[in-house]
Short mmCIF file of C-alpha atoms in Angstrom, two decimals:
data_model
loop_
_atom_site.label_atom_id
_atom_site.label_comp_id
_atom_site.label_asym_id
_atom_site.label_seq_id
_atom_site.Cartn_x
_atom_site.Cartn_y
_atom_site.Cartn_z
CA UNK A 1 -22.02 9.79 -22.49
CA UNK A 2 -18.76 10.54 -20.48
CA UNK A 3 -15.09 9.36 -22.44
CA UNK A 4 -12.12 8.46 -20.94
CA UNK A 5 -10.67 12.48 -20.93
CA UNK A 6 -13.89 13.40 -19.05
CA UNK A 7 -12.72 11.46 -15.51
CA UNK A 8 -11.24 13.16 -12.64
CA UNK A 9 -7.29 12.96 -12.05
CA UNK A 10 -5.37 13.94 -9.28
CA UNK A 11 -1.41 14.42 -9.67
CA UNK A 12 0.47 14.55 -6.69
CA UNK A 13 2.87 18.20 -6.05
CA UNK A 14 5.39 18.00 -4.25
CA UNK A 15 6.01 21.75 -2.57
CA UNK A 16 10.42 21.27 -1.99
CA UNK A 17 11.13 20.58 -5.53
CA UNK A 18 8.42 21.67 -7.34
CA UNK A 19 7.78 18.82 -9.66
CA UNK A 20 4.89 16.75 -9.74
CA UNK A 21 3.48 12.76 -10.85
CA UNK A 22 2.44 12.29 -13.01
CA UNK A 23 3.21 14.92 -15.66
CA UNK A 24 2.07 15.25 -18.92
CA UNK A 25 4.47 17.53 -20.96
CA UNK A 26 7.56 18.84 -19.40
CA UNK A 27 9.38 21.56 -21.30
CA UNK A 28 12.94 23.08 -20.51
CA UNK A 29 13.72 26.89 -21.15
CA UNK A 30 17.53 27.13 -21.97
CA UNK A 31 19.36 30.65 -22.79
CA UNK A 32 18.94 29.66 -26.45
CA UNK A 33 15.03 29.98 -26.14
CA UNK A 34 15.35 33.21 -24.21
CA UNK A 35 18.58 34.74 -26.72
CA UNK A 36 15.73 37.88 -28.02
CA UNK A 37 15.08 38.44 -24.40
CA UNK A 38 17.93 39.17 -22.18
CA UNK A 39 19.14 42.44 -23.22
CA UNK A 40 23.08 41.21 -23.11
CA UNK A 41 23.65 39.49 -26.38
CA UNK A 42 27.35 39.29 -25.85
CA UNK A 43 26.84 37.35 -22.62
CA UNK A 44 23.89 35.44 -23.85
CA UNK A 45 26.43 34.05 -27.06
CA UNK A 46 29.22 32.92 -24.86
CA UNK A 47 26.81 30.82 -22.74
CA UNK A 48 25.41 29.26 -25.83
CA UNK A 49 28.81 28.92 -27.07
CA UNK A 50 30.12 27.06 -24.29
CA UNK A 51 26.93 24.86 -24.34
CA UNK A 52 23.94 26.68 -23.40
CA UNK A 53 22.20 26.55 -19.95
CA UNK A 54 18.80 26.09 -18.33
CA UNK A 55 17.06 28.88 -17.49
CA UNK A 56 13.35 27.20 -16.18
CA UNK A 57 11.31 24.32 -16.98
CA UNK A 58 7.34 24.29 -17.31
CA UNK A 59 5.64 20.95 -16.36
CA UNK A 60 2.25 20.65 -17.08
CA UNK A 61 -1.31 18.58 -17.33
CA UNK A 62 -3.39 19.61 -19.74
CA UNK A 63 -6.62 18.58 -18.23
CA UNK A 64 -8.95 18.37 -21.86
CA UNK A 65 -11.97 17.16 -21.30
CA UNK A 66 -14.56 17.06 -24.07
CA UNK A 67 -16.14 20.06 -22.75
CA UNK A 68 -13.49 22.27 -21.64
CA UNK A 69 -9.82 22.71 -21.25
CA UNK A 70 -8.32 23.88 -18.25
CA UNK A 71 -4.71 23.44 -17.77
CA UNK A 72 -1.80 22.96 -14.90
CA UNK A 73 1.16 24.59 -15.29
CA UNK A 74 4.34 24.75 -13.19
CA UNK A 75 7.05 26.66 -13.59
CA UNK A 76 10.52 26.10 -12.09
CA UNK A 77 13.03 29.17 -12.56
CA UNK A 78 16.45 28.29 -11.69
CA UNK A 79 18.64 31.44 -9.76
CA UNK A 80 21.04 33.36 -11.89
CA UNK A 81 21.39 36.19 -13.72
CA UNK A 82 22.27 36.65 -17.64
CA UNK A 83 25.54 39.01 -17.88
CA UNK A 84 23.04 41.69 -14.91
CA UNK A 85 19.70 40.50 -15.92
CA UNK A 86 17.81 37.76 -13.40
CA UNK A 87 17.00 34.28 -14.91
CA UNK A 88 13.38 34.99 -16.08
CA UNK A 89 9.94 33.68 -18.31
CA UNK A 90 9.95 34.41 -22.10
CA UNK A 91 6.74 36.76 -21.53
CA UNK A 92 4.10 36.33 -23.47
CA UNK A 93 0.24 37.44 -24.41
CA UNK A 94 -3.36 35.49 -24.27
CA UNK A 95 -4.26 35.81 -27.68
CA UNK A 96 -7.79 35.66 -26.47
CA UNK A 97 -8.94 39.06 -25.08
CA UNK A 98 -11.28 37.20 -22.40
CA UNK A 99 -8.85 35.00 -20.91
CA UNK A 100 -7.13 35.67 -17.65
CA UNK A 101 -4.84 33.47 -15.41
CA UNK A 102 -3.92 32.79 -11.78
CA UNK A 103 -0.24 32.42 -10.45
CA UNK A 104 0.47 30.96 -6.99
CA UNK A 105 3.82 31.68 -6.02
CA UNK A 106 5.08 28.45 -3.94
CA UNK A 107 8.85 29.00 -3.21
CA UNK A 108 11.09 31.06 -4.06
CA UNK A 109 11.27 35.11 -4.28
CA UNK A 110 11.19 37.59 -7.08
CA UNK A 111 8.34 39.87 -9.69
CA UNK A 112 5.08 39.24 -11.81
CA UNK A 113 5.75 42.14 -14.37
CA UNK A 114 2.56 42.44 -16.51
CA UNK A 115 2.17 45.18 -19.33
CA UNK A 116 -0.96 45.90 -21.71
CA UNK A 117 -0.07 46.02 -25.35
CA UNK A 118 -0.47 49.79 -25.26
CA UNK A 119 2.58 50.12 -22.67
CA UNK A 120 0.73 50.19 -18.64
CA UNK A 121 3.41 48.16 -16.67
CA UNK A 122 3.12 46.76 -13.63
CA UNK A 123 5.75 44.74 -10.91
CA UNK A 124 3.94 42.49 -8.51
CA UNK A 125 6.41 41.50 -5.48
CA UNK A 126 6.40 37.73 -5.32
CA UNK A 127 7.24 36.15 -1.89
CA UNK A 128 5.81 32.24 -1.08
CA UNK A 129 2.49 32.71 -0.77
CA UNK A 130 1.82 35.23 -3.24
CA UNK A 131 -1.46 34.58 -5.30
CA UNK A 132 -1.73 36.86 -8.76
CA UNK A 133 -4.55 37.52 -10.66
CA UNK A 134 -3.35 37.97 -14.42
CA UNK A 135 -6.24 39.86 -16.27
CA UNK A 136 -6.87 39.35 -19.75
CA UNK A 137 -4.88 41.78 -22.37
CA UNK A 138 -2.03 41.79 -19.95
CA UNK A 139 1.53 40.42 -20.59
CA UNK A 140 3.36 38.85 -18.25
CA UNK A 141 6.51 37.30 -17.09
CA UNK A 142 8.00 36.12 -13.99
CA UNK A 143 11.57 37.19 -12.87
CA UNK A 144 13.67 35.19 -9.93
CA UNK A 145 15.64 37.74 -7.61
CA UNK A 146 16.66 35.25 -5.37
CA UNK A 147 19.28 32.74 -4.66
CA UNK A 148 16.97 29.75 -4.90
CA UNK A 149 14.32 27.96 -7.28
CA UNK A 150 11.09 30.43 -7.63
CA UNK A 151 8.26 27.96 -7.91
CA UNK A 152 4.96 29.10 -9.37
CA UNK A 153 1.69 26.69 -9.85
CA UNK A 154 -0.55 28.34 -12.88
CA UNK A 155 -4.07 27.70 -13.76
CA UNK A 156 -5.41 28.84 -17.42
CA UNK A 157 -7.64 27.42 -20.32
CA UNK A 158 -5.49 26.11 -23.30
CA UNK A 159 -8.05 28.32 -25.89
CA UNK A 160 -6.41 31.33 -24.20
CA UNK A 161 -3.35 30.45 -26.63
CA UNK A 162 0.07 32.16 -26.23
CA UNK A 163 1.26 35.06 -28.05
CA UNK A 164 5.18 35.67 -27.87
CA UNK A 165 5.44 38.11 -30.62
CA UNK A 166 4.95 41.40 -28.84
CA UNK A 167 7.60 40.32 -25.94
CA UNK A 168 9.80 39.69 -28.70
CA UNK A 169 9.70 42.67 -30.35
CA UNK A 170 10.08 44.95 -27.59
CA UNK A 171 10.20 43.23 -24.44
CA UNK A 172 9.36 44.76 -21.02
CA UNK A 173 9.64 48.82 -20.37
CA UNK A 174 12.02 47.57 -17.46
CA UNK A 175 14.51 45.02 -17.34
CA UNK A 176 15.25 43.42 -13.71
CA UNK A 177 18.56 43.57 -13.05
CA UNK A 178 21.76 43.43 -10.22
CA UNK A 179 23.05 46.55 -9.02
CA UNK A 180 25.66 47.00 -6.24
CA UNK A 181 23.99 43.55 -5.23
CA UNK A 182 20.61 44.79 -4.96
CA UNK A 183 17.42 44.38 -7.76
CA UNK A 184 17.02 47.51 -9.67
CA UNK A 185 14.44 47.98 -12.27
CA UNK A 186 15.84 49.95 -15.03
CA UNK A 187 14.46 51.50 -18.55
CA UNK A 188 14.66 48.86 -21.54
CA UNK A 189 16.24 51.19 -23.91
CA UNK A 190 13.79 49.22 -26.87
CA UNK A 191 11.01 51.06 -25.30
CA UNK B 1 -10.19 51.32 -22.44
CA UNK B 2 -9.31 48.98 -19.66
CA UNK B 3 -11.49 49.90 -16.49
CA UNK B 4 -10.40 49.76 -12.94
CA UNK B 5 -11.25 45.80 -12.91
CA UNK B 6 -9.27 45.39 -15.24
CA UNK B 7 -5.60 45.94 -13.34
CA UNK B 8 -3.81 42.85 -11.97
CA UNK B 9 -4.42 41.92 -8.08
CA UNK B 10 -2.30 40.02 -5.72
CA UNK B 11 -2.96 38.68 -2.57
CA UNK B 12 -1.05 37.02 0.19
CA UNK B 13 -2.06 33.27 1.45
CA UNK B 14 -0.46 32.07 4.35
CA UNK B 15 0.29 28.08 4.03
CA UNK B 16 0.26 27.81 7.61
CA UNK B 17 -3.23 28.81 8.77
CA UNK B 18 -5.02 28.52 5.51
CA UNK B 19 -5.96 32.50 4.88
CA UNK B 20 -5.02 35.29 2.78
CA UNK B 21 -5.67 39.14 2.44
CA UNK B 22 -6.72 41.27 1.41
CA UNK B 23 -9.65 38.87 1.21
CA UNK B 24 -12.96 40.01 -0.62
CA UNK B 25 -15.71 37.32 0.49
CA UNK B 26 -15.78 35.04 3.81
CA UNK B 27 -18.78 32.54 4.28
CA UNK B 28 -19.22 30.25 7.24
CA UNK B 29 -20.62 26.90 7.08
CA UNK B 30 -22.09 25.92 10.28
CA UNK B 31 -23.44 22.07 11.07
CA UNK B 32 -27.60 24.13 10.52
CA UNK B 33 -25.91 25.00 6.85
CA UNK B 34 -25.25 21.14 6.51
CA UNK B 35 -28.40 19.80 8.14
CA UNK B 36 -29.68 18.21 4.58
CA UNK B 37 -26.07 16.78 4.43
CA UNK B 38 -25.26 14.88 7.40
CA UNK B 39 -26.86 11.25 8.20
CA UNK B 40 -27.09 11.17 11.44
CA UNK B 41 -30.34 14.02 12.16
CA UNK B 42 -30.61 13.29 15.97
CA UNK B 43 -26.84 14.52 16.35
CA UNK B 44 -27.31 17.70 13.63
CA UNK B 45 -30.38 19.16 15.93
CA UNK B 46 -27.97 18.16 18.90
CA UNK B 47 -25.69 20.47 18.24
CA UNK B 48 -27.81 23.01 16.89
CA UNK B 49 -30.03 23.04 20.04
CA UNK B 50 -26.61 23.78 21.91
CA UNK B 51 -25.59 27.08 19.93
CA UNK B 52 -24.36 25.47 16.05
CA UNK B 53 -20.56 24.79 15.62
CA UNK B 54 -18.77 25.73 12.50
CA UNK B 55 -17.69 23.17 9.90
CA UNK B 56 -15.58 25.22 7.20
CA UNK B 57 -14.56 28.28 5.83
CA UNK B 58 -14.42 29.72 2.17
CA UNK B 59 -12.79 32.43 1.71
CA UNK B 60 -12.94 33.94 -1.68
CA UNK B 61 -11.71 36.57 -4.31
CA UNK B 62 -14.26 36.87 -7.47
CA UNK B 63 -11.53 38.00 -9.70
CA UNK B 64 -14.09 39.67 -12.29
CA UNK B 65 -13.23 42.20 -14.99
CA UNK B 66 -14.39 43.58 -17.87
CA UNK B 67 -13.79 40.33 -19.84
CA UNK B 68 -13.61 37.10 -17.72
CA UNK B 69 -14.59 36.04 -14.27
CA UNK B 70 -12.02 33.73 -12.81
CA UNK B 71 -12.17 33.06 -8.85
CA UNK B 72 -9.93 32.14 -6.06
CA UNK B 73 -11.83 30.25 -3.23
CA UNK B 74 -9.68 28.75 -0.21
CA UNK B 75 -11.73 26.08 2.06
CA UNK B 76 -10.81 25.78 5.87
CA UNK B 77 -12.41 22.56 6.68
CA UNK B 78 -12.28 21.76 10.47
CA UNK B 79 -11.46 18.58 12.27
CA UNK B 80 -14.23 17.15 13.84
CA UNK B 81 -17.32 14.73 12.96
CA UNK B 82 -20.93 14.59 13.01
CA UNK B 83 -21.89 11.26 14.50
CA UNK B 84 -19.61 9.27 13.00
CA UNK B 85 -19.42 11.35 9.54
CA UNK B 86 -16.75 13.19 9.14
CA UNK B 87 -16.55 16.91 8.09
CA UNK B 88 -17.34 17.88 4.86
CA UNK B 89 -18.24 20.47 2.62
CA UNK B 90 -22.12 21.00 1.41
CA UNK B 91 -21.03 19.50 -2.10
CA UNK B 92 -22.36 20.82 -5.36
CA UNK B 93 -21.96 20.63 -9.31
CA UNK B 94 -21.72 23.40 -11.49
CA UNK B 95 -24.73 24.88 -13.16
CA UNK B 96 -23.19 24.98 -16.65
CA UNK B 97 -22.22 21.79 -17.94
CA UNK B 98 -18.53 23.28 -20.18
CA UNK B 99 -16.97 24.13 -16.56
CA UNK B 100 -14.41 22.73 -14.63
CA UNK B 101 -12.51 23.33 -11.56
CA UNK B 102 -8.74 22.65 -9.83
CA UNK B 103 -8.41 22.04 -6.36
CA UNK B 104 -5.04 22.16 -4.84
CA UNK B 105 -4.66 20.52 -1.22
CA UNK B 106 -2.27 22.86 1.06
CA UNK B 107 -2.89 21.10 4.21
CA UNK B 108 -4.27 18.10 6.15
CA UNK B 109 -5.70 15.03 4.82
CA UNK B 110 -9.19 13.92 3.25
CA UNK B 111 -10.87 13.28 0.15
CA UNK B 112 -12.49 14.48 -2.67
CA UNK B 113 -15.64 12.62 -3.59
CA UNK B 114 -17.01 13.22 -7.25
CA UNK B 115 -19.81 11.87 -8.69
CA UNK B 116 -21.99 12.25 -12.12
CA UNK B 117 -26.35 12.40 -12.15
CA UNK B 118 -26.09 8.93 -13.43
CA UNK B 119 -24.33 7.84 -9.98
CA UNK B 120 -21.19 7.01 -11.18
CA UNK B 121 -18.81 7.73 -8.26
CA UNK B 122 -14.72 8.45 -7.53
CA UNK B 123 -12.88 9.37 -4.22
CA UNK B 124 -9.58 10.98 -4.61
CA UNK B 125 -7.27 10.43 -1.56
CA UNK B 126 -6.15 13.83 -0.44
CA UNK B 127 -2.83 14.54 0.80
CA UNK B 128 -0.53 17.95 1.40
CA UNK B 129 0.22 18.65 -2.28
CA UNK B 130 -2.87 16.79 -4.47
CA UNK B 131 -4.10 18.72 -7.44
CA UNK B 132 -7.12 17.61 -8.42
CA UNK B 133 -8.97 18.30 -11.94
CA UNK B 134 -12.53 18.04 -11.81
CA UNK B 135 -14.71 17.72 -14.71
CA UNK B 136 -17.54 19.28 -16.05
CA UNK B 137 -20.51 17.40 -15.07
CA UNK B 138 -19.17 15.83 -12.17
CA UNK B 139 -20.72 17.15 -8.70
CA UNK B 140 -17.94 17.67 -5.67
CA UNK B 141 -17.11 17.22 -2.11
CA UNK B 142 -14.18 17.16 0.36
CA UNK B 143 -14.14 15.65 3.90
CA UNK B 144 -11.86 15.97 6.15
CA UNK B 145 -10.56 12.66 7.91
CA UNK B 146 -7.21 14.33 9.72
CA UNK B 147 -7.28 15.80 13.06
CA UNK B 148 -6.15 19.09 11.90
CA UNK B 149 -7.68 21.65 9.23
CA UNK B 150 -7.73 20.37 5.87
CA UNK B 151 -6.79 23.44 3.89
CA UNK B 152 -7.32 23.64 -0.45
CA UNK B 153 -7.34 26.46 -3.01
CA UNK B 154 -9.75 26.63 -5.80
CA UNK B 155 -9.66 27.75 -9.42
CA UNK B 156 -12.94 28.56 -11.21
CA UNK B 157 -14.49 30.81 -13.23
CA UNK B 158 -18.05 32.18 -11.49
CA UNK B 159 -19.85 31.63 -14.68
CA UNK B 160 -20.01 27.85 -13.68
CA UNK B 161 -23.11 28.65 -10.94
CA UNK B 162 -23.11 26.50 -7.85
CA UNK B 163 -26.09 24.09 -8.12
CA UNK B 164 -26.50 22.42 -4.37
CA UNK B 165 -29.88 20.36 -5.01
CA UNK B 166 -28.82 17.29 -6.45
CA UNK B 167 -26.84 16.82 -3.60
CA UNK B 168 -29.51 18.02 -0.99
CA UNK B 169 -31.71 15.16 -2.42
CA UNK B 170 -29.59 12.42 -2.02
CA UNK B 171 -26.02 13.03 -1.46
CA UNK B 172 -23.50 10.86 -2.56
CA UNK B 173 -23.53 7.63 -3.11
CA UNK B 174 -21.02 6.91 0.39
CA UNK B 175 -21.04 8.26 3.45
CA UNK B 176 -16.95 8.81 5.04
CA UNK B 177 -17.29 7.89 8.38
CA UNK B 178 -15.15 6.56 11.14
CA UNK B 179 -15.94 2.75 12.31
CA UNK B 180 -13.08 1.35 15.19
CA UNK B 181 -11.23 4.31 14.80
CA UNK B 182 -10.60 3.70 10.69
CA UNK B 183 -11.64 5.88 8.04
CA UNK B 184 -14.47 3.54 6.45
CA UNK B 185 -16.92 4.53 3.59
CA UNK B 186 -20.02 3.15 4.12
CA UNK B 187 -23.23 2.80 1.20
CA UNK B 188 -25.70 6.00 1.72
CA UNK B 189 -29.14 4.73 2.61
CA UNK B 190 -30.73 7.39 0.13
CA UNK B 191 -29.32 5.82 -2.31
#
């Protein structure tokens, strides 16, 4: 016997600003959130000093049914840089080993970096149109190196779970940052 | 030990004309592939006696490793009609009953047309930017009533099986056809 959770729904996207209706949890990403991640902590405390900043916002649909659980997710990372380092993702880890993800870049320019707990990295390019397979066991954050909104549409299964712990400890092996005005990837010197 | 399946892919879609590469899979769909599907049988052997016509692309990327089995599929539905049906996919509902599926509408204009074994039935107006969730348990067709390609990306995992019989049988409960130039749905006579 079918519920209520088990009918279809449609929200409508729209592609300019990246926001769609209806949405069923919206969360915002300031600095604060992000203060173990960007490698400046000087610069990262005088923007929370002088009241904080948005760094992205995730909007999402949890589409539960009674049988399953997959999930819409989209992420809008607004341009800038903390003190070098590009406005970015937390980063985190399925906690499920069998879980994977897909990432569908919409707008918007920058990198998928993706590392396995024993230290592989890898940078995926992102330009509009860029479609990234995230297997399971693989980290992953997005980065925005460009001067606009990067907009990303995800699809996952809630029981994949998020783990932030290992990005926190040690982050990325590279950071993303600005030199002489161009993106450089450089060693994180926690690695 | 991660195996060579196990590394991240990207690939590049292009929003304008619907395709991406590197792509792994392409299948046509020709009118003979949909002869079960479409009402009007006099037309269907009509255009198969004059050389077939093709009805819609997928285009496909099994991403499989070690651990999971998720899957890209984009659908290039032509413009066009059969009689007075419109274009449309085959339509099927997934083998397992625990598996769902996003669709994401780049391009063009349509609907999706869901509908349970007990015959309960929705159509979800399609527009440039719908995301649709569909259910477990719910079999699943788009037709294209624009006069240009109706374009949408699927999300999936490959474990869900493709089962195409309920739908060979007796379709859905409406047919989408045109009637004085309108998009009208109309009861299906197998019904």
């Amino acid at each position: 016997m079918l519920q209520e959770i088990d009918y279809p729904i449609s929200v409508q996207f729209d592609f300019e600003s990246g926001t769609f209706d209806p949405v069923k949890v919206r969360t915002d990403r300031c600095v604060s959130d992000l203060a173990l991640m960007f490698a400046d902590k000087k610069v990262v405390q005088e923007i929370i000093n002088n009241g904080d900043r948005l760094v992205y916002e995730i909007w999402y649909h949890p589409f539960e049914t009674s049988k399953s659980d997959m999930a819409l997710g989209v992420t809008r990372i607004l341009p800038g840089k903390v003190g070098a380092e590009y406005h970015m993702t937390k980063g985190h880890i399925h906690e499920r080993d069998d879980q994977p993800e897909i990432y569908f870049c919409i707008q918007g320019e920058g990198y998928l970096l993706l590392q396995t707990l024993d230290g592989d990295f890898r940078a995926e390019r992102w330009t509009p149109g860029t479609i990234s397979h995230i297997p399971p066991m693989w980290a992953h954050r997005v980065v925005n190196t460009g001067n606009k909104m990067l907009i990303f549409v995800a699809s996952y299964h809630l029981s994949a779970g998020h783990d932030y712990q290992p990005i926190e400890e040690k982050g990325f092996k590279k950071l993303v940052v600005e030199t002489d005005g161009k993106v450089a990837f450089i060693d994180n010197p926690h690695w």
